[in-house]
Tab-separated table of C-alpha atoms and ligand atoms in Angstrom:
chain	number	residue	atom	x	y	z
A	276	MET	CA	43.926	37.165	30.563
A	277	THR	CA	43.679	39.393	27.472
A	278	GLU	CA	45.993	42.390	26.936
A	279	GLU	CA	43.295	44.690	28.458
A	280	GLY	CA	43.292	42.510	31.597
A	281	ASN	CA	39.899	40.879	30.906
A	282	PRO	CA	39.504	37.101	31.406
A	283	ALA	CA	40.223	35.092	28.193
A	284	PRO	CA	37.054	33.796	26.473
A	285	ALA	CA	36.385	30.097	27.084
A	286	PRO	CA	37.386	27.924	24.107
A	287	ARG	CA	34.424	27.317	21.739
A	288	SER	CA	33.311	23.711	21.642
A	289	MET	CA	32.020	21.871	18.588
A	290	PHE	CA	28.487	22.382	19.941
A	291	ASP	CA	29.022	26.127	20.229
A	292	ARG	CA	30.158	26.348	16.639
A	293	MET	CA	27.188	24.232	15.479
A	294	ARG	CA	24.776	26.346	17.473
A	295	GLU	CA	26.113	29.582	16.026
A	296	ARG	CA	25.707	28.199	12.550
A	297	LEU	CA	22.268	26.660	13.036
A	298	VAL	CA	20.569	29.077	15.413
A	299	PRO	CA	22.332	32.443	15.272
A	300	ASP	CA	20.044	33.909	17.962
A	301	GLY	CA	21.524	31.501	20.518
A	302	LEU	CA	20.104	28.998	22.978
A	303	PRO	CA	20.345	28.684	26.772
A	304	GLU	CA	23.738	27.398	27.905
A	305	ASP	CA	22.545	24.141	29.438
A	306	ASP	CA	22.228	20.472	28.612
A	307	ARG	CA	18.753	20.859	27.184
A	308	GLY	CA	20.182	23.369	24.772
A	309	ARG	CA	22.761	20.823	23.692
A	310	ILE	CA	20.233	18.055	23.186
A	311	ARG	CA	18.075	20.425	21.232
A	312	MET	CA	21.102	21.288	19.140
A	313	VAL	CA	21.667	17.665	18.191
A	314	VAL	CA	17.994	17.240	17.300
A	315	ASN	CA	18.029	20.475	15.301
A	316	SER	CA	21.052	19.330	13.403
A	317	LEU	CA	19.288	16.054	12.585
A	318	VAL	CA	16.244	17.986	11.376
A	319	LEU	CA	18.453	20.182	9.218
A	320	HIS	CA	19.867	17.117	7.543
A	321	LEU	CA	16.365	16.423	6.273
A	322	HIS	CA	15.192	19.973	5.619
A	323	PRO	CA	16.839	23.173	4.405
A	324	ALA	CA	17.289	25.881	7.093
A	325	LYS	CA	14.581	28.042	5.527
A	326	VAL	CA	11.515	27.242	3.438
A	327	PRO	CA	9.064	29.435	1.494
A	328	GLU	CA	6.115	30.141	3.744
A	329	ARG	CA	3.622	29.214	1.026
A	330	THR	CA	4.822	25.627	0.808
A	331	LEU	CA	3.757	25.125	4.439
A	332	ARG	CA	0.068	25.395	3.537
A	333	TRP	CA	-1.849	22.215	4.396
A	334	THR	CA	-4.204	22.749	1.505
A	335	TYR	CA	-1.341	22.195	-0.923
A	336	SER	CA	0.469	18.998	0.120
A	337	TRP	CA	-2.079	17.875	2.751
A	338	GLY	CA	0.938	16.442	4.591
A	339	LEU	CA	0.451	13.196	2.659
A	340	GLY	CA	4.135	12.466	1.989
A	341	GLY	CA	4.930	13.163	5.658
A	342	LEU	CA	2.071	10.934	6.790
A	343	SER	CA	3.356	8.119	4.551
A	344	ALA	CA	6.706	8.450	6.302
A	345	VAL	CA	5.082	8.443	9.774
A	346	LEU	CA	3.177	5.289	8.853
A	347	MET	CA	6.358	3.626	7.583
A	348	MET	CA	8.078	4.388	10.919
A	349	LEU	CA	5.112	3.036	12.862
A	350	LEU	CA	5.123	-0.100	10.710
A	351	GLY	CA	8.853	-0.561	11.313
A	352	VAL	CA	8.509	-0.274	15.105
A	353	THR	CA	5.378	-2.435	15.459
A	354	GLY	CA	6.798	-4.935	12.954
A	355	ILE	CA	9.976	-5.432	14.998
A	356	ILE	CA	7.887	-6.042	18.131
A	357	LEU	CA	5.669	-8.536	16.287
A	358	LEU	CA	8.749	-10.424	15.088
A	359	ASN	CA	9.443	-11.470	18.674
A	360	ASN	CA	6.326	-13.551	18.810
A	361	TYR	CA	6.039	-15.103	15.391
A	362	THR	CA	7.249	-18.329	13.769
A	363	PRO	CA	6.919	-18.595	9.980
A	364	ALA	CA	5.786	-22.222	9.959
A	365	VAL	CA	2.504	-24.071	9.476
A	366	PRO	CA	0.508	-24.227	11.776
A	367	GLN	CA	2.648	-22.413	14.379
A	368	ALA	CA	2.183	-19.054	12.628
A	369	TYR	CA	-1.558	-19.095	13.322
A	370	LEU	CA	-1.076	-20.341	16.908
A	371	ASP	CA	1.425	-17.522	17.504
A	372	ILE	CA	-1.133	-14.946	16.419
A	373	LEU	CA	-3.707	-16.468	18.810
A	374	GLU	CA	-1.112	-16.368	21.577
A	375	LEU	CA	-0.219	-12.791	20.700
A	376	ARG	CA	-3.848	-11.755	20.967
A	377	SER	CA	-4.521	-13.341	24.339
A	378	ASN	CA	-1.273	-13.843	26.261
A	379	VAL	CA	1.168	-11.139	25.183
A	380	TRP	CA	1.017	-7.736	26.850
A	381	PHE	CA	-0.384	-5.240	24.345
A	382	GLY	CA	0.105	-7.926	21.680
A	383	GLU	CA	-3.300	-7.406	20.141
A	384	LEU	CA	-2.888	-3.622	20.167
A	385	ILE	CA	0.484	-3.839	18.403
A	386	ARG	CA	-0.954	-6.216	15.789
A	387	ASN	CA	-3.961	-3.944	15.200
A	388	LEU	CA	-1.702	-0.898	14.878
A	389	HIS	CA	0.498	-2.714	12.350
A	390	HIS	CA	-2.511	-3.936	10.364
A	391	TRP	CA	-4.364	-0.612	10.167
A	392	SER	CA	-1.217	1.449	9.505
A	393	ALA	CA	-0.341	-0.863	6.604
A	394	ASN	CA	-3.765	-0.498	5.031
A	395	LEU	CA	-3.841	3.248	5.605
A	396	LEU	CA	-0.385	3.571	4.021
A	397	ILE	CA	-1.705	2.276	0.687
A	398	ILE	CA	-4.500	4.850	0.671
A	399	VAL	CA	-2.234	7.704	1.798
A	400	ALA	CA	0.570	6.877	-0.673
A	401	VAL	CA	-1.963	6.757	-3.541
A	402	LEU	CA	-3.463	10.087	-2.425
A	403	HIS	CA	0.070	11.553	-2.276
A	404	LEU	CA	0.646	10.360	-5.852
A	405	VAL	CA	-2.664	11.961	-6.897
A	406	ARG	CA	-1.653	15.249	-5.240
A	407	VAL	CA	1.725	15.237	-6.959
A	408	PHE	CA	-0.003	14.405	-10.246
A	409	LEU	CA	-2.671	17.109	-9.967
A	410	THR	CA	-0.094	19.801	-9.196
A	411	GLY	CA	2.206	18.693	-12.044
A	412	ALA	CA	5.009	18.205	-9.486
A	413	TYR	CA	6.448	15.248	-11.457
A	414	ARG	CA	7.820	17.507	-14.189
A	415	PRO	CA	11.516	18.342	-14.561
A	416	PRO	CA	13.558	18.520	-12.399
A	417	ARG	CA	11.445	16.134	-10.269
A	418	GLU	CA	11.017	13.297	-12.758
A	419	LEU	CA	13.487	11.035	-10.943
A	420	ASN	CA	11.694	11.569	-7.622
A	421	TRP	CA	8.396	10.688	-9.289
A	422	LEU	CA	9.955	7.416	-10.487
A	423	ILE	CA	11.383	6.677	-7.035
A	424	GLY	CA	7.932	7.384	-5.541
A	425	ALA	CA	6.219	5.076	-8.033
A	426	GLY	CA	8.775	2.359	-7.216
A	427	MET	CA	8.045	2.829	-3.501
A	428	LEU	CA	4.324	2.447	-4.126
A	429	VAL	CA	4.944	-0.898	-5.840
A	430	LEU	CA	7.076	-1.952	-2.856
A	431	VAL	CA	4.410	-0.809	-0.374
A	432	LEU	CA	1.892	-3.010	-2.210
A	433	ALA	CA	4.369	-5.893	-2.166
A	434	ALA	CA	4.940	-5.393	1.582
A	435	ASN	CA	1.185	-5.485	2.186
A	436	PHE	CA	0.677	-8.524	-0.004
A	437	THR	CA	3.470	-10.577	1.589
A	438	GLY	CA	2.286	-9.562	5.069
A	439	TYR	CA	-1.270	-10.616	4.255
A	440	LEU	CA	-0.323	-14.308	4.328
A	441	LEU	CA	1.506	-14.286	7.668
A	442	PRO	CA	-1.462	-14.858	10.055
A	443	TRP	CA	-2.127	-18.092	8.107
A	444	ASP	CA	-5.890	-17.920	8.521
A	445	GLN	CA	-8.552	-18.658	5.895
A	446	LEU	CA	-8.662	-15.015	4.781
A	447	ALA	CA	-4.886	-14.930	4.248
A	448	PHE	CA	-4.609	-18.314	2.547
A	449	TRP	CA	-7.343	-17.763	-0.026
A	450	ALA	CA	-6.588	-14.103	-0.725
A	451	ILE	CA	-2.991	-15.037	-1.530
A	452	THR	CA	-4.111	-18.064	-3.559
A	453	VAL	CA	-6.332	-15.787	-5.693
A	454	GLY	CA	-3.749	-12.972	-5.811
A	455	THR	CA	-0.834	-15.144	-6.914
A	456	SER	CA	-2.915	-16.963	-9.537
A	457	ILE	CA	-2.591	-13.794	-11.669
A	458	LEU	CA	1.174	-14.430	-11.895
A	459	SER	CA	0.648	-17.607	-13.890
A	460	TYR	CA	-0.810	-15.565	-16.779
A	461	VAL	CA	2.513	-13.819	-17.467
A	462	PRO	CA	3.435	-15.003	-20.990
A	463	LEU	CA	6.183	-17.640	-21.148
A	464	ALA	CA	7.518	-17.155	-17.607
A	465	GLY	CA	4.127	-17.401	-15.804
A	466	GLU	CA	4.427	-20.940	-14.403
A	467	TRP	CA	8.018	-20.378	-13.367
A	468	LEU	CA	7.225	-17.043	-11.677
A	469	SER	CA	4.287	-18.512	-9.822
A	470	ARG	CA	6.380	-21.453	-8.571
A	471	LEU	CA	9.158	-19.082	-7.556
A	472	ALA	CA	6.793	-16.920	-5.466
A	473	LEU	CA	4.931	-19.863	-3.949
A	474	GLY	CA	7.971	-22.085	-3.424
A	475	GLY	CA	5.955	-24.937	-4.949
A	476	PRO	CA	2.838	-25.602	-7.022
A	477	GLU	CA	0.430	-24.014	-4.490
A	478	VAL	CA	0.319	-21.875	-1.347
A	479	GLY	CA	1.911	-23.822	1.529
A	480	GLY	CA	4.648	-23.780	4.164
A	481	ASN	CA	7.302	-22.719	1.639
A	482	THR	CA	5.168	-19.793	0.514
A	483	LEU	CA	4.831	-18.687	4.125
A	484	LEU	CA	8.608	-18.792	4.568
A	485	ASN	CA	9.214	-16.985	1.247
A	486	PHE	CA	6.706	-14.244	2.016
A	487	TYR	CA	7.984	-13.875	5.568
A	488	SER	CA	11.597	-13.383	4.536
A	489	MET	CA	10.625	-10.878	1.810
A	490	HIS	CA	8.306	-9.091	4.236
A	491	ILE	CA	10.855	-8.606	7.005
A	492	SER	CA	14.067	-8.000	5.080
A	493	PHE	CA	14.346	-7.183	1.393
A	494	ILE	CA	11.141	-5.141	0.950
A	495	PRO	CA	11.326	-2.916	4.070
A	496	LEU	CA	15.063	-2.338	3.652
A	497	LEU	CA	14.544	-1.240	0.068
A	498	ILE	CA	11.616	1.006	1.032
A	499	PHE	CA	13.626	2.723	3.786
A	500	ALA	CA	16.608	3.178	1.466
A	501	LEU	CA	14.422	4.648	-1.294
A	502	MET	CA	12.561	6.790	1.233
A	503	SER	CA	15.811	8.402	2.412
A	504	TYR	CA	16.748	9.079	-1.194
A	505	HIS	CA	13.243	10.426	-1.908
A	506	PHE	CA	13.575	12.960	0.939
A	507	TRP	CA	17.040	13.975	-0.138
A	508	ARG	CA	15.816	14.494	-3.681
A	509	VAL	CA	12.973	16.765	-2.504
A	510	ARG	CA	15.731	19.014	-1.103
A	511	LYS	CA	17.993	18.625	-4.133
A	512	ASP	CA	15.151	19.495	-6.521
A	513	GLY	CA	14.678	22.853	-4.794
A	514	GLY	CA	12.161	21.876	-2.094
A	515	LEU	CA	8.470	21.467	-2.593
A	516	THR	CA	6.938	22.920	-5.746
A	517	MET	CA	5.544	26.420	-5.134
A	518	PRO	CA	1.751	26.388	-4.663
A	519	ARG	CA	-0.067	28.785	-6.955
A	520	GLY	CA	-3.750	29.670	-7.453
A	521	LEU	CA	-5.562	29.105	-10.774
A	522	ASP	CA	-5.620	32.852	-11.434
A	523	GLU	CA	-1.998	33.599	-10.540
A	524	ALA	CA	-0.110	33.953	-13.800
A	525	GLU	CA	3.395	33.892	-12.299
A	526	PRO	CA	4.876	31.774	-9.494
A	527	PRO	CA	4.600	34.074	-6.454
A	528	ILE	CA	7.585	35.233	-4.452
A	529	SER	CA	7.010	33.826	-0.992
A	530	GLU	CA	8.583	35.009	2.239
A	531	ARG	CA	11.023	32.407	3.596
A	532	VAL	CA	10.664	31.279	7.193
A	533	THR	CA	13.029	29.172	9.301
A	534	THR	CA	12.343	25.439	9.245
A	535	ILE	CA	12.765	25.411	13.028
A	536	PRO	CA	10.238	26.062	14.430
A	537	HIS	CA	7.757	26.846	11.636
A	538	LEU	CA	7.850	23.605	9.612
A	539	VAL	CA	9.004	21.237	12.349
A	540	ARG	CA	6.281	22.319	14.776
A	541	LYS	CA	3.619	21.592	12.155
A	542	GLU	CA	5.148	18.224	11.296
A	543	LEU	CA	5.342	17.219	14.949
A	544	VAL	CA	1.756	18.162	15.768
A	545	PHE	CA	0.540	16.429	12.601
A	546	ALA	CA	2.497	13.225	13.287
A	547	LEU	CA	1.431	13.068	16.955
A	548	ALA	CA	-2.214	13.705	16.085
A	549	TRP	CA	-2.193	10.878	13.524
A	550	ILE	CA	-0.397	8.460	15.850
A	551	ALA	CA	-2.931	9.251	18.612
A	552	ALA	CA	-5.866	8.751	16.217
A	553	LEU	CA	-4.421	5.443	14.998
A	554	LEU	CA	-3.843	4.262	18.567
A	555	VAL	CA	-7.465	4.941	19.457
A	556	PHE	CA	-8.642	3.230	16.253
A	557	ALA	CA	-6.430	0.204	16.918
A	558	MET	CA	-7.823	-0.057	20.473
A	559	LEU	CA	-11.377	-0.098	19.178
A	560	VAL	CA	-11.174	-2.054	15.913
A	561	PRO	CA	-9.407	-5.445	15.904
A	562	ALA	CA	-7.508	-6.648	12.833
A	563	PRO	CA	-9.419	-9.543	11.248
A	564	LEU	CA	-8.499	-13.128	12.045
A	565	GLU	CA	-10.531	-16.055	10.756
A	566	ASP	CA	-10.177	-19.812	11.347
A	567	ILE	CA	-6.850	-21.481	10.618
A	568	ALA	CA	-6.093	-21.868	6.873
A	569	ASN	CA	-7.721	-24.922	5.349
A	570	PRO	CA	-6.661	-25.675	1.759
A	571	ASP	CA	-9.660	-28.032	1.383
A	572	VAL	CA	-12.384	-25.512	2.233
A	573	SER	CA	-12.496	-22.509	-0.050
A	574	PRO	CA	-14.641	-19.576	1.090
A	575	ASN	CA	-17.274	-18.374	-1.353
A	576	PRO	CA	-16.444	-15.862	-2.717
A	577	ALA	CA	-12.628	-16.109	-2.534
A	578	LYS	CA	-11.360	-12.558	-2.930
A	579	ALA	CA	-7.867	-11.114	-3.347
A	580	PRO	CA	-6.738	-8.420	-0.819
A	581	TRP	CA	-8.932	-5.312	-1.203
A	582	TYR	CA	-6.287	-3.260	-3.077
A	583	PHE	CA	-6.203	-5.906	-5.834
A	584	LEU	CA	-9.980	-6.202	-6.150
A	585	GLY	CA	-10.058	-3.708	-9.041
A	586	LEU	CA	-7.754	-6.118	-10.875
A	587	GLN	CA	-9.820	-9.132	-9.854
A	588	GLU	CA	-12.924	-7.330	-11.151
A	589	LEU	CA	-11.186	-6.758	-14.502
A	590	LEU	CA	-10.391	-10.484	-14.612
A	591	LEU	CA	-14.103	-11.244	-14.419
A	592	HIS	CA	-14.663	-9.277	-17.621
A	593	PHE	CA	-11.582	-9.856	-19.779
A	594	HIS	CA	-9.223	-12.619	-20.811
A	595	PRO	CA	-6.567	-12.942	-18.040
A	596	LEU	CA	-3.754	-11.819	-20.332
A	597	VAL	CA	-5.580	-8.540	-21.015
A	598	ALA	CA	-6.887	-7.968	-17.462
A	599	GLY	CA	-3.928	-9.268	-15.477
A	600	ILE	CA	-0.966	-8.315	-17.636
A	601	ILE	CA	-1.658	-5.966	-20.579
A	602	LEU	CA	-3.859	-3.382	-18.823
A	603	PRO	CA	-1.844	-3.141	-15.569
A	604	GLY	CA	1.350	-3.132	-17.652
A	605	LEU	CA	0.108	-0.228	-19.784
A	606	ALA	CA	-1.026	1.691	-16.679
A	607	ALA	CA	2.367	1.184	-15.001
A	608	LEU	CA	4.159	2.238	-18.203
A	609	ALA	CA	2.040	5.411	-18.410
A	610	VAL	CA	2.859	6.293	-14.766
A	611	PHE	CA	6.585	5.771	-15.342
A	612	MET	CA	6.638	7.654	-18.660
A	613	LEU	CA	4.473	10.581	-17.535
A	614	PRO	CA	7.273	13.011	-16.555
A	615	PHE	CA	8.882	12.544	-19.957
A	616	PHE	CA	5.972	13.520	-22.197
A	617	ASP	CA	4.136	16.036	-19.998
A	618	THR	CA	6.884	18.533	-19.223
A	619	ASN	CA	5.378	22.036	-19.313
A	620	PRO	CA	6.986	23.895	-16.376
A	621	ALA	CA	4.513	26.816	-16.583
A	622	SER	CA	1.678	25.223	-14.640
A	623	VAL	CA	3.672	23.366	-11.952
A	624	GLY	CA	2.137	23.997	-8.522
A	625	VAL	CA	-1.326	24.807	-9.885
A	626	TYR	CA	-4.007	22.241	-8.998
A	627	PHE	CA	-5.541	21.032	-12.317
A	628	ARG	CA	-3.212	23.354	-14.359
A	629	SER	CA	-6.018	25.713	-15.510
A	630	ARG	CA	-9.761	26.280	-15.247
A	631	ARG	CA	-10.268	24.235	-18.394
A	632	GLY	CA	-8.038	21.480	-17.007
A	633	ARG	CA	-10.214	21.394	-13.900
A	634	SER	CA	-13.442	21.160	-15.928
A	635	LEU	CA	-11.985	18.382	-18.092
A	636	THR	CA	-10.876	16.369	-15.038
A	637	PHE	CA	-14.334	16.609	-13.462
A	638	LEU	CA	-15.952	15.784	-16.798
A	639	SER	CA	-13.855	12.633	-17.293
A	640	ALA	CA	-14.249	11.533	-13.654
A	641	GLY	CA	-18.025	12.072	-13.959
A	642	LEU	CA	-18.142	10.047	-17.182
A	643	ALA	CA	-16.221	7.190	-15.567
A	644	LEU	CA	-18.521	7.337	-12.539
A	645	VAL	CA	-21.548	6.694	-14.745
A	646	LEU	CA	-20.077	4.495	-17.483
A	647	THR	CA	-18.077	2.028	-15.358
A	648	PRO	CA	-20.997	0.608	-13.314
A	649	LEU	CA	-23.090	0.615	-16.498
A	650	TRP	CA	-20.497	-1.458	-18.311
A	651	VAL	CA	-20.118	-3.859	-15.321
A	652	LEU	CA	-23.897	-4.451	-15.431
A	653	LEU	CA	-23.978	-4.822	-19.226
A	654	ASP	CA	-21.108	-7.296	-19.203
A	655	GLU	CA	-22.684	-9.256	-16.365
A	656	TYR	CA	-26.167	-9.600	-17.833
A	657	LEU	CA	-26.116	-8.838	-21.585
A	658	LEU	CA	-22.778	-9.010	-23.343
A	659	ASN	CA	-21.498	-12.452	-24.258
A	660	TRP	CA	-18.529	-11.975	-26.546
A	661	SER	CA	-17.430	-15.625	-26.619
A	662	ALA	CA	-20.916	-16.761	-27.738
A	663	TRP	CA	-21.140	-14.000	-30.352
A	664	LEU	CA	-17.730	-14.859	-31.809
A	665	PRO	CA	-17.696	-18.657	-31.700
A	666	GLY	CA	-14.467	-20.290	-32.791
A	667	TRP	CA	-12.424	-17.128	-32.212
A	668	PRO	CA	-9.425	-17.460	-29.849
A	669	ALA	CA	-10.514	-16.362	-26.333
A	670	LEU	CA	-7.747	-13.741	-26.251
A	671	LEU	CA	-9.516	-11.979	-29.131
A	672	SER	CA	-13.202	-12.643	-28.436
A	673	ASN	CA	-13.008	-12.108	-24.698
A	674	GLY	CA	-10.000	-9.809	-24.546
A	675	LEU	CA	-8.744	-7.561	-27.287
A	676	ILE	CA	-12.075	-7.026	-29.096
A	677	PRO	CA	-14.120	-5.913	-26.044
A	678	LEU	CA	-11.119	-3.830	-24.965
A	679	ALA	CA	-11.001	-2.086	-28.352
A	680	VAL	CA	-14.769	-1.495	-28.197
A	681	LEU	CA	-14.308	0.169	-24.798
A	682	LEU	CA	-11.229	2.206	-25.631
A	683	LEU	CA	-12.481	3.481	-28.972
A	684	PRO	CA	-14.967	6.013	-27.504
A	685	LEU	CA	-12.255	7.267	-25.144
A	686	PHE	CA	-9.881	7.848	-28.074
A	687	LEU	CA	-12.667	9.538	-30.058
A	688	LEU	CA	-13.424	11.817	-27.117
A	689	ASP	CA	-9.739	12.670	-26.837
A	690	GLU	CA	-9.577	13.401	-30.569
A	691	TRP	CA	-12.660	15.618	-30.267
A	692	LEU	CA	-11.013	17.576	-27.433
A	693	VAL	CA	-7.938	18.174	-29.554
A	694	ARG	CA	-9.862	19.194	-32.691
A	695	SER	CA	-12.692	21.209	-31.163
A	696	PHE	CA	-10.962	22.765	-28.151
A	697	LYS	CA	-7.293	22.632	-29.157
A	698	ALA	CA	-6.634	20.747	-25.901
A	699	ASP	CA	-2.899	20.559	-25.165
A	700	THR	CA	-0.885	17.611	-23.811
A	701	GLU	CA	-1.420	18.467	-20.151
A	702	GLU	CA	-5.184	18.806	-20.557
A	703	ARG	CA	-5.396	15.499	-22.405
A	704	VAL	CA	-3.306	13.827	-19.691
A	705	LEU	CA	-5.721	15.148	-17.048
A	706	PHE	CA	-8.732	13.986	-19.044
A	707	ILE	CA	-7.479	10.441	-19.645
A	708	ALA	CA	-5.973	9.971	-16.171
A	709	GLY	CA	-9.181	11.304	-14.560
A	710	PHE	CA	-11.191	8.725	-16.465
A	711	VAL	CA	-8.881	5.741	-15.895
A	712	PHE	CA	-8.264	6.464	-12.200
A	713	THR	CA	-11.969	6.925	-11.406
A	714	ALA	CA	-12.897	3.798	-13.394
A	715	PHE	CA	-10.335	1.783	-11.419
A	716	LEU	CA	-11.677	3.131	-8.111
A	717	ILE	CA	-15.210	2.130	-9.107
A	718	LEU	CA	-14.051	-1.367	-10.120
A	719	THR	CA	-12.305	-1.716	-6.746
A	720	ALA	CA	-15.476	-0.584	-4.942
A	721	VAL	CA	-17.560	-3.081	-6.959
A	722	GLY	CA	-15.118	-5.847	-5.981
A	723	ILE	CA	-15.196	-4.903	-2.287
A	724	PHE	CA	-18.866	-4.101	-1.764
A	725	PHE	CA	-20.904	-5.713	-4.550
A	726	ARG	CA	-19.363	-9.134	-5.265
A	727	GLY	CA	-20.752	-12.094	-3.328
A	728	PRO	CA	-21.002	-15.877	-3.650
A	729	GLY	CA	-19.808	-17.169	-7.024
A	730	MET	CA	-18.492	-13.604	-7.599
A	731	GLY	CA	-22.036	-12.622	-8.581
A	732	LEU	CA	-23.347	-9.080	-8.136
A	733	TYR	CA	-25.188	-8.439	-4.859
A	734	TRP	CA	-26.242	-5.455	-2.798
A	735	PRO	CA	-23.749	-4.880	0.044
A	736	TRP	CA	-26.355	-5.746	2.701
A	737	GLU	CA	-26.967	-9.142	1.068
A	738	LEU	CA	-23.289	-10.163	1.332
A	739	PRO	CA	-22.278	-12.733	3.968
A	740	VAL	CA	-20.226	-11.191	6.793
A	741	ALA	CA	-16.572	-12.398	6.674
A	742	GLY	CA	-15.862	-15.295	9.007
A	743	HIS	CA	-19.522	-16.462	9.192
B	154	HEM	C1	6.187	5.387	1.032
B	154	HEM	C2	5.802	6.258	0.156
B	154	HEM	C3	6.193	7.740	0.097
B	154	HEM	C4	6.728	8.569	1.043
B	154	HEM	C5	7.111	8.219	2.479
B	154	HEM	C6	6.885	9.881	0.438
B	154	HEM	C7	7.344	11.013	1.088
B	154	HEM	C8	7.350	12.292	0.539
B	154	HEM	C9	7.526	13.534	1.259
B	154	HEM	C10	7.692	13.643	2.774
B	154	HEM	C11	7.500	14.550	0.360
B	154	HEM	C12	7.562	16.065	0.656
B	154	HEM	C13	6.224	16.555	1.253
B	154	HEM	C14	4.969	16.245	0.479
B	154	HEM	O1	4.905	16.432	-0.751
B	154	HEM	O2	3.993	15.773	1.102
B	154	HEM	C15	7.346	13.977	-0.947
B	154	HEM	C16	7.334	14.683	-2.141
B	154	HEM	C17	7.247	14.096	-3.384
B	154	HEM	N1	6.887	12.800	-3.636
B	154	HEM	FE1	6.681	11.321	-2.280
B	154	HEM	N2	6.499	9.817	-0.867
B	154	HEM	C18	6.035	8.540	-1.111
B	154	HEM	C19	5.492	8.065	-2.297
B	154	HEM	C20	5.471	8.784	-3.494
B	154	HEM	C21	4.835	8.365	-4.706
B	154	HEM	C22	3.997	7.080	-4.833
B	154	HEM	C23	5.107	9.326	-5.648
B	154	HEM	C24	4.679	9.368	-7.105
B	154	HEM	C25	4.739	8.379	-7.938
B	154	HEM	C26	5.901	10.362	-5.028
B	154	HEM	C27	6.436	11.480	-5.659
B	154	HEM	C28	6.854	12.619	-5.009
B	154	HEM	C29	7.275	13.848	-5.659
B	154	HEM	C30	7.427	14.093	-7.171
B	154	HEM	C31	7.513	14.781	-4.633
B	154	HEM	C32	7.910	16.272	-4.810
B	154	HEM	C33	6.570	17.039	-4.764
B	154	HEM	C34	6.674	18.536	-4.858
B	154	HEM	O3	7.782	19.054	-4.951
B	154	HEM	O4	5.606	19.189	-4.831
B	154	HEM	N3	6.086	10.023	-3.712
B	154	HEM	N4	7.243	12.596	-0.814
């Protein structure tokens, strides 16, 4: 009893104190309220309690980072289930996949879900990178998160590549044989690296075991660890960058709304909708599986996994050191260095920085769209550098010289932009990245849809259907 004779208030539990802090308006006093409290508290570990309303717009982030995370979760869950029915040995691996498809409840569905989610993750993570790039969201203070993201993209590719071999069918065996052959071109350490990855001189049982252990332990663990850090950094760096229109001179002051329910409801609906769509897709479209791997019968053409076909296309045109090492190395260096030389905070959050930035991006993408196929055709049917420069080392005649001939016009264009239009760093970055990214997409499309037997150029409808 209190001094006034009223009953003493019940002691406040830990949940009560949490609830008062998290949801001041209060929740019903029942178990559901408590469960909700625990979930809310989990959510508020990931998100701040309030977020600017503007950052919730789909047309800014397109939910691409969130979708990457949903796909990673889905891959984790389906991957653990698949583990129960898989032996990383030749030929048992292939037999296990056959068994999984016909004799394991929902086995085929789980495999399809894993396969399609993994492929979608590459596309979504690249689109997320493009979004972050176009809105300048890699600039200080977010440079570290950009680097973490770029590292995760490399790991996502590595996870896909190591997983590609596991079904041990013809597709897997030859794609990995072609893909890993690039490793041997690394100067000095190439042979050693290739042997390390393959566990021997060529793809075999040791490679399967190596790839399997990387695929189920080191790579996913590192991705999940980096992902947690990536999320935490988004919070630490002040949340998402503030979206701003091309004509808004100043970052707008946006009303702040509570994360629960405004952000969480959107995230939940978005995640469930994507999971449902993927489930339906996985029910309708089976993951490919060809005949068991046969090292003596190479398919024609033998192609790397689709996400490396841009690289394989480059290898058809340039000396392997240029196509497989120098160009990808320079591209990776540019991605990692970007936040340190393009730092202007004024245009963060604005798609394409300015109207002129937008025009320049479309101009460079348009140029790449026309010039890349033209160059592929020229190099296929007309140019013959090695014959024109007989006696020259192949690295020069079929590598550095054609590369210089190609890059020179791009440098001249860049110079012209600076001199004639006083283009600044961020506009030049947009121009060059627009060109290089579009050119790489076109090369990938050529590799997927236009390369046939003997890696010759064909129309897509003339190509043999895989597995036939
Ligand atoms: C598995 C891959 C990835 C996951 C799960 C992921 C997840 C996320 C999420 C959930 C966000 C906040 C919401 C959003 O922007 O959509 C975010 C923001 C961000 N991400 Fe990623 N991300 C991934 C890959 C990348 C890559 C490849 C990069 C770039 C190289 C990157 C750089 C960033 C940056 C700089 C932000 C802050 C953006 C801003 O404030 O506007 N992330 N990421």
